[in-house]
Amino acid sequence: MNTLAATVTSTGEAIQFWVLGTIAVLGALGTILMKRAVHSALSLAGTMIILAVFYLANGAYFLGVVQIIVYTGAIMMLFLFVVMLVGVTAADSLKETLKGQRWLAAACGLGFGVLLIAGIANASLKNFNGLGAANSAYGGNVEGIAALLFTKYVFAFEITGALLITAAVGAMVLTHRERTERAKTQRELAEQRVREGRQLPPLPAPGVYARHNAVDIPGLLPDGTTSQLTVSKTLRERGQIRDVSSDALNDLKALEQHAEERLGRDHDSQEHEEGVAK
């Protein structure tokens, strides 16, 4: 009865497997096909999260939590921050530092695919007991994992730890930069800006000599023209700068005068009504 229950897959489990499995495969393909290293790392993080969901769905709660906290939350985010800190670009990823590494990676991927297909075929042809029997053999899921890690798979566990330490050391080596020249002083930087003809004082604030000091209104120079230095370059690129030309200011002045006249008439009529009421 237990064997039959373990070999039968419910409709919900089948839908979960095919939906999440498809997303996991797309994330894995994005890991190796994305041009930017940051996007590849994010795709791999998504695949790891889906793998954690598979662990939880199959009753391996400890592995599912460890997959999210340790691998996705710690190691994968560490890799992502290192990639962002190093600044790997698409051009850098196209350069081969080791000759023949692409063919070697393709051969390793093909071998892994053959092993994966063979493992799935072997599991589909034989009956399995599920995680219930494996967890009960050692008194629980955590106890069973600990017994296997420190007995049967202790060598693989130590090798994995050594690889992670090597990756951490390599990340620190890549991000370390030795200064080859003396740092420039503030005076030297100022003199360099003078020689290059760049803007020396701080940029003028928006709305100087204008009617408003909003960030999207350029300041007016004494001759009435606008200064493009007073607004952000981002707003200029987006076309979100308000018009402060003479025509626009005259229209605004007329609109304000019309509003004042209307408010004045309303105020006079209100006083007249109050006098009549008295």
Short mmCIF file of C-alpha atoms in Angstrom, two decimals:
data_model
loop_
_atom_site.label_atom_id
_atom_site.label_comp_id
_atom_site.label_asym_id
_atom_site.label_seq_id
_atom_site.Cartn_x
_atom_site.Cartn_y
_atom_site.Cartn_z
CA MET A 1 0.00 0.00 0.00
CA ASN A 2 2.81 2.41 0.86
CA THR A 3 4.65 1.49 -2.34
CA LEU A 4 1.52 2.12 -4.41
CA ALA A 5 0.92 5.49 -2.73
CA ALA A 6 4.51 6.51 -3.39
CA THR A 7 4.37 5.63 -7.08
CA VAL A 8 1.08 7.40 -7.83
CA THR A 9 1.28 11.09 -8.71
CA SER A 10 -1.71 13.32 -8.08
CA THR A 11 -3.00 15.89 -10.54
CA GLY A 12 -1.79 18.78 -8.40
CA GLU A 13 1.71 17.32 -8.17
CA ALA A 14 1.83 16.79 -11.93
CA ILE A 15 0.73 20.38 -12.63
CA GLN A 16 3.24 21.69 -10.11
CA PHE A 17 6.06 19.66 -11.64
CA TRP A 18 5.41 20.67 -15.25
CA VAL A 19 4.85 24.36 -14.51
CA LEU A 20 7.76 24.85 -12.12
CA GLY A 21 9.96 22.43 -14.05
CA THR A 22 9.49 24.46 -17.22
CA ILE A 23 10.37 27.69 -15.40
CA ALA A 24 13.43 26.02 -13.85
CA VAL A 25 14.65 24.84 -17.27
CA LEU A 26 14.13 28.32 -18.71
CA GLY A 27 16.10 29.78 -15.83
CA ALA A 28 18.90 27.28 -16.38
CA LEU A 29 19.01 28.14 -20.08
CA GLY A 30 19.04 31.83 -19.22
CA THR A 31 22.02 31.21 -16.95
CA ILE A 32 24.17 30.08 -19.87
CA LEU A 33 22.60 32.16 -22.65
CA MET A 34 22.32 35.61 -21.06
CA LYS A 35 24.93 38.09 -22.25
CA ARG A 36 25.23 39.92 -18.94
CA ALA A 37 26.68 38.10 -15.95
CA VAL A 38 24.23 39.76 -13.54
CA HIS A 39 21.25 38.46 -15.53
CA SER A 40 22.77 34.98 -15.58
CA ALA A 41 23.18 35.06 -11.80
CA LEU A 42 19.56 36.14 -11.33
CA SER A 43 18.36 33.32 -13.61
CA LEU A 44 20.36 30.82 -11.58
CA ALA A 45 18.87 32.22 -8.35
CA GLY A 46 15.36 31.67 -9.74
CA THR A 47 16.22 28.08 -10.66
CA MET A 48 17.53 27.46 -7.14
CA ILE A 49 14.33 28.78 -5.60
CA ILE A 50 12.22 26.44 -7.73
CA LEU A 51 14.49 23.57 -6.71
CA ALA A 52 13.78 24.44 -3.08
CA VAL A 53 10.04 24.27 -3.82
CA PHE A 54 10.54 20.78 -5.24
CA TYR A 55 12.33 19.74 -2.05
CA LEU A 56 9.50 21.04 0.10
CA ALA A 57 6.86 19.37 -2.07
CA ASN A 58 8.58 16.00 -1.70
CA GLY A 59 8.83 16.18 2.08
CA ALA A 60 12.50 17.19 2.33
CA TYR A 61 11.77 20.24 4.44
CA PHE A 62 15.29 20.65 5.78
CA LEU A 63 16.83 20.57 2.29
CA GLY A 64 14.24 23.04 1.02
CA VAL A 65 14.94 25.55 3.78
CA VAL A 66 18.72 25.12 3.43
CA GLN A 67 18.43 25.56 -0.34
CA ILE A 68 16.74 28.95 0.13
CA ILE A 69 18.74 30.25 3.10
CA VAL A 70 22.23 28.96 2.28
CA TYR A 71 22.45 28.63 -1.49
CA THR A 72 19.93 31.14 -2.83
CA GLY A 73 20.04 33.64 0.01
CA ALA A 74 23.74 33.56 0.89
CA ILE A 75 26.02 31.97 -1.70
CA MET A 76 24.10 33.02 -4.82
CA MET A 77 23.63 36.59 -3.59
CA LEU A 78 27.34 36.68 -2.72
CA PHE A 79 28.18 35.69 -6.29
CA LEU A 80 25.77 38.34 -7.57
CA PHE A 81 27.31 41.10 -5.46
CA VAL A 82 30.81 40.04 -6.51
CA VAL A 83 29.82 40.16 -10.18
CA MET A 84 28.32 43.63 -9.71
CA LEU A 85 31.42 44.77 -7.80
CA VAL A 86 33.91 43.42 -10.33
CA GLY A 87 31.88 44.84 -13.20
CA VAL A 88 31.95 41.95 -15.68
CA THR A 89 30.59 43.10 -19.02
CA ALA A 90 29.36 41.19 -22.03
CA ALA A 91 32.63 41.86 -23.84
CA ASP A 92 34.63 40.32 -21.01
CA SER A 93 32.55 37.15 -21.00
CA LEU A 94 33.31 36.53 -24.69
CA LYS A 95 37.06 36.36 -24.11
CA GLU A 96 38.44 32.87 -23.50
CA THR A 97 41.16 32.82 -20.89
CA LEU A 98 41.65 29.05 -21.25
CA LYS A 99 41.94 27.45 -24.68
CA GLY A 100 39.31 24.84 -25.38
CA GLN A 101 37.21 25.60 -22.30
CA ARG A 102 34.03 25.89 -24.36
CA TRP A 103 34.46 22.42 -25.85
CA LEU A 104 35.26 21.05 -22.41
CA ALA A 105 32.18 22.74 -20.93
CA ALA A 106 30.03 21.35 -23.77
CA ALA A 107 31.38 17.83 -23.16
CA CYS A 108 30.73 18.12 -19.41
CA GLY A 109 27.21 19.40 -20.06
CA LEU A 110 26.53 16.54 -22.48
CA GLY A 111 27.82 14.00 -19.96
CA PHE A 112 25.70 15.50 -17.21
CA GLY A 113 22.65 15.36 -19.49
CA VAL A 114 23.26 11.67 -20.21
CA LEU A 115 23.57 10.92 -16.50
CA LEU A 116 20.42 12.90 -15.75
CA ILE A 117 18.40 11.08 -18.41
CA ALA A 118 19.73 7.73 -17.20
CA GLY A 119 18.81 8.57 -13.60
CA ILE A 120 15.28 9.64 -14.54
CA ALA A 121 14.81 6.51 -16.67
CA ASN A 122 16.08 4.30 -13.85
CA ALA A 123 13.71 5.96 -11.37
CA SER A 124 10.73 5.57 -13.69
CA LEU A 125 11.35 1.86 -14.26
CA LYS A 126 11.69 0.91 -10.60
CA ASN A 127 9.46 1.33 -7.59
CA PHE A 128 10.51 3.77 -4.89
CA ASN A 129 9.41 4.21 -1.32
CA GLY A 130 9.59 7.98 -1.16
CA LEU A 131 11.13 9.98 1.66
CA GLY A 132 8.97 8.45 4.35
CA ALA A 133 11.08 5.31 4.63
CA ALA A 134 14.33 7.28 4.34
CA ASN A 135 13.34 9.68 7.10
CA SER A 136 12.10 6.95 9.43
CA ALA A 137 15.33 4.95 9.09
CA TYR A 138 17.29 7.49 11.16
CA GLY A 139 14.47 9.06 13.11
CA GLY A 140 13.89 12.14 10.98
CA ASN A 141 14.89 14.11 7.90
CA VAL A 142 17.65 16.10 9.58
CA GLU A 143 19.11 13.04 11.30
CA GLY A 144 19.08 11.07 8.05
CA ILE A 145 20.88 13.82 6.14
CA ALA A 146 23.47 14.17 8.89
CA ALA A 147 24.12 10.42 8.93
CA LEU A 148 24.65 10.30 5.17
CA LEU A 149 26.77 13.46 5.00
CA PHE A 150 29.20 12.40 7.71
CA THR A 151 29.44 8.71 6.74
CA LYS A 152 28.74 7.77 3.12
CA TYR A 153 29.17 11.17 1.46
CA VAL A 154 31.72 12.76 3.78
CA PHE A 155 34.36 13.02 1.02
CA ALA A 156 31.99 14.78 -1.39
CA PHE A 157 30.88 17.05 1.46
CA GLU A 158 34.47 18.10 2.20
CA ILE A 159 35.22 18.66 -1.50
CA THR A 160 32.16 20.91 -1.78
CA GLY A 161 33.32 22.92 1.21
CA ALA A 162 36.77 23.32 -0.34
CA LEU A 163 35.23 24.55 -3.61
CA LEU A 164 33.14 27.14 -1.78
CA ILE A 165 36.17 28.40 0.14
CA THR A 166 38.14 28.59 -3.10
CA ALA A 167 35.32 30.61 -4.70
CA ALA A 168 35.27 33.03 -1.76
CA VAL A 169 39.05 33.50 -1.89
CA GLY A 170 38.92 33.97 -5.67
CA ALA A 171 36.24 36.63 -5.29
CA MET A 172 38.39 38.53 -2.80
CA VAL A 173 41.41 38.28 -5.11
CA LEU A 174 39.43 39.57 -8.10
CA THR A 175 37.97 42.52 -6.21
CA HIS A 176 41.30 43.55 -4.67
CA ARG A 177 43.05 46.34 -6.50
CA GLU A 178 46.60 47.40 -5.80
CA ARG A 179 47.10 51.16 -6.14
CA THR A 180 49.87 51.75 -8.65
CA GLU A 181 50.04 55.53 -8.28
CA ARG A 182 49.61 58.13 -5.58
CA ALA A 183 46.11 59.39 -4.93
CA LYS A 184 45.53 62.94 -6.15
CA THR A 185 44.86 65.68 -3.64
CA GLN A 186 41.90 68.07 -3.76
CA ARG A 187 44.12 70.84 -5.14
CA GLU A 188 45.41 68.60 -7.92
CA LEU A 189 41.88 67.53 -8.83
CA ALA A 190 40.76 71.18 -8.95
CA GLU A 191 43.68 72.10 -11.19
CA GLN A 192 42.84 69.18 -13.47
CA ARG A 193 39.24 70.40 -13.81
CA VAL A 194 40.52 73.86 -14.70
CA ARG A 195 42.81 72.48 -17.41
CA GLU A 196 40.00 70.33 -18.85
CA GLY A 197 37.57 73.24 -18.85
CA ARG A 198 34.91 71.46 -16.81
CA GLN A 199 32.34 73.06 -14.51
CA LEU A 200 34.29 74.38 -11.54
CA PRO A 201 31.71 75.68 -9.06
CA PRO A 202 28.62 73.67 -8.09
CA LEU A 203 25.83 73.61 -10.62
CA PRO A 204 23.21 76.34 -10.14
CA ALA A 205 20.01 75.34 -8.43
CA PRO A 206 16.82 74.92 -10.48
CA GLY A 207 14.44 77.85 -10.65
CA VAL A 208 16.99 80.60 -10.00
CA TYR A 209 15.48 83.96 -11.10
CA ALA A 210 12.36 82.05 -12.12
CA ARG A 211 8.87 82.06 -10.63
CA HIS A 212 9.25 78.63 -9.00
CA ASN A 213 12.11 76.54 -7.62
CA ALA A 214 10.85 73.14 -8.84
CA VAL A 215 13.42 70.67 -10.13
CA ASP A 216 11.77 70.51 -13.56
CA ILE A 217 11.93 74.28 -14.16
CA PRO A 218 15.22 75.62 -15.53
CA GLY A 219 16.65 78.74 -14.03
CA LEU A 220 16.63 82.02 -15.88
CA LEU A 221 19.78 83.95 -16.57
CA PRO A 222 19.84 87.75 -16.12
CA ASP A 223 19.12 88.23 -19.83
CA GLY A 224 15.95 86.10 -19.57
CA THR A 225 17.26 82.98 -21.30
CA THR A 226 17.10 79.57 -19.64
CA SER A 227 20.13 77.76 -18.25
CA GLN A 228 20.25 74.04 -19.05
CA LEU A 229 22.73 73.49 -16.23
CA THR A 230 20.02 74.07 -13.63
CA VAL A 231 18.01 70.93 -14.47
CA SER A 232 18.90 67.28 -14.30
CA LYS A 233 20.18 65.55 -17.42
CA THR A 234 17.68 62.76 -16.82
CA LEU A 235 14.76 65.18 -16.99
CA ARG A 236 16.16 66.67 -20.18
CA GLU A 237 16.43 63.24 -21.81
CA ARG A 238 12.86 62.38 -20.79
CA GLY A 239 11.47 65.71 -22.01
CA GLN A 240 9.98 66.49 -18.60
CA ILE A 241 11.20 70.09 -18.32
CA ARG A 242 8.48 72.70 -18.02
CA ASP A 243 8.51 75.65 -20.38
CA VAL A 244 9.56 78.92 -18.75
CA SER A 245 9.89 81.03 -21.87
CA SER A 246 8.53 84.56 -21.99
CA ASP A 247 5.34 83.44 -23.75
CA ALA A 248 4.68 80.75 -21.15
CA LEU A 249 5.35 83.19 -18.31
CA ASN A 250 3.00 85.77 -19.85
CA ASP A 251 0.26 83.14 -20.19
CA LEU A 252 0.80 82.10 -16.60
CA LYS A 253 0.71 85.73 -15.44
CA ALA A 254 -2.53 86.32 -17.34
CA LEU A 255 -4.05 83.20 -15.84
CA GLU A 256 -3.09 84.28 -12.33
CA GLN A 257 -4.47 87.78 -12.91
CA HIS A 258 -7.73 86.32 -14.19
CA ALA A 259 -7.95 84.08 -11.12
CA GLU A 260 -7.32 87.05 -8.81
CA GLU A 261 -10.01 89.12 -10.53
CA ARG A 262 -12.47 86.27 -10.27
CA LEU A 263 -11.68 85.71 -6.62
CA GLY A 264 -12.06 89.47 -6.03
CA ARG A 265 -15.51 89.51 -7.68
CA ASP A 266 -16.54 86.48 -5.64
CA HIS A 267 -15.36 88.19 -2.47
CA ASP A 268 -17.26 91.40 -3.29
CA SER A 269 -20.46 89.50 -4.07
CA GLN A 270 -20.13 87.55 -0.83
CA GLU A 271 -19.78 90.80 1.18
CA HIS A 272 -22.80 92.24 -0.64
CA GLU A 273 -24.91 89.21 0.24
CA GLU A 274 -23.85 89.42 3.86
CA GLY A 275 -24.78 93.12 3.97
CA VAL A 276 -28.22 92.42 2.52
CA ALA A 277 -28.78 89.65 5.04
CA LYS A 278 -27.97 92.00 7.91
#
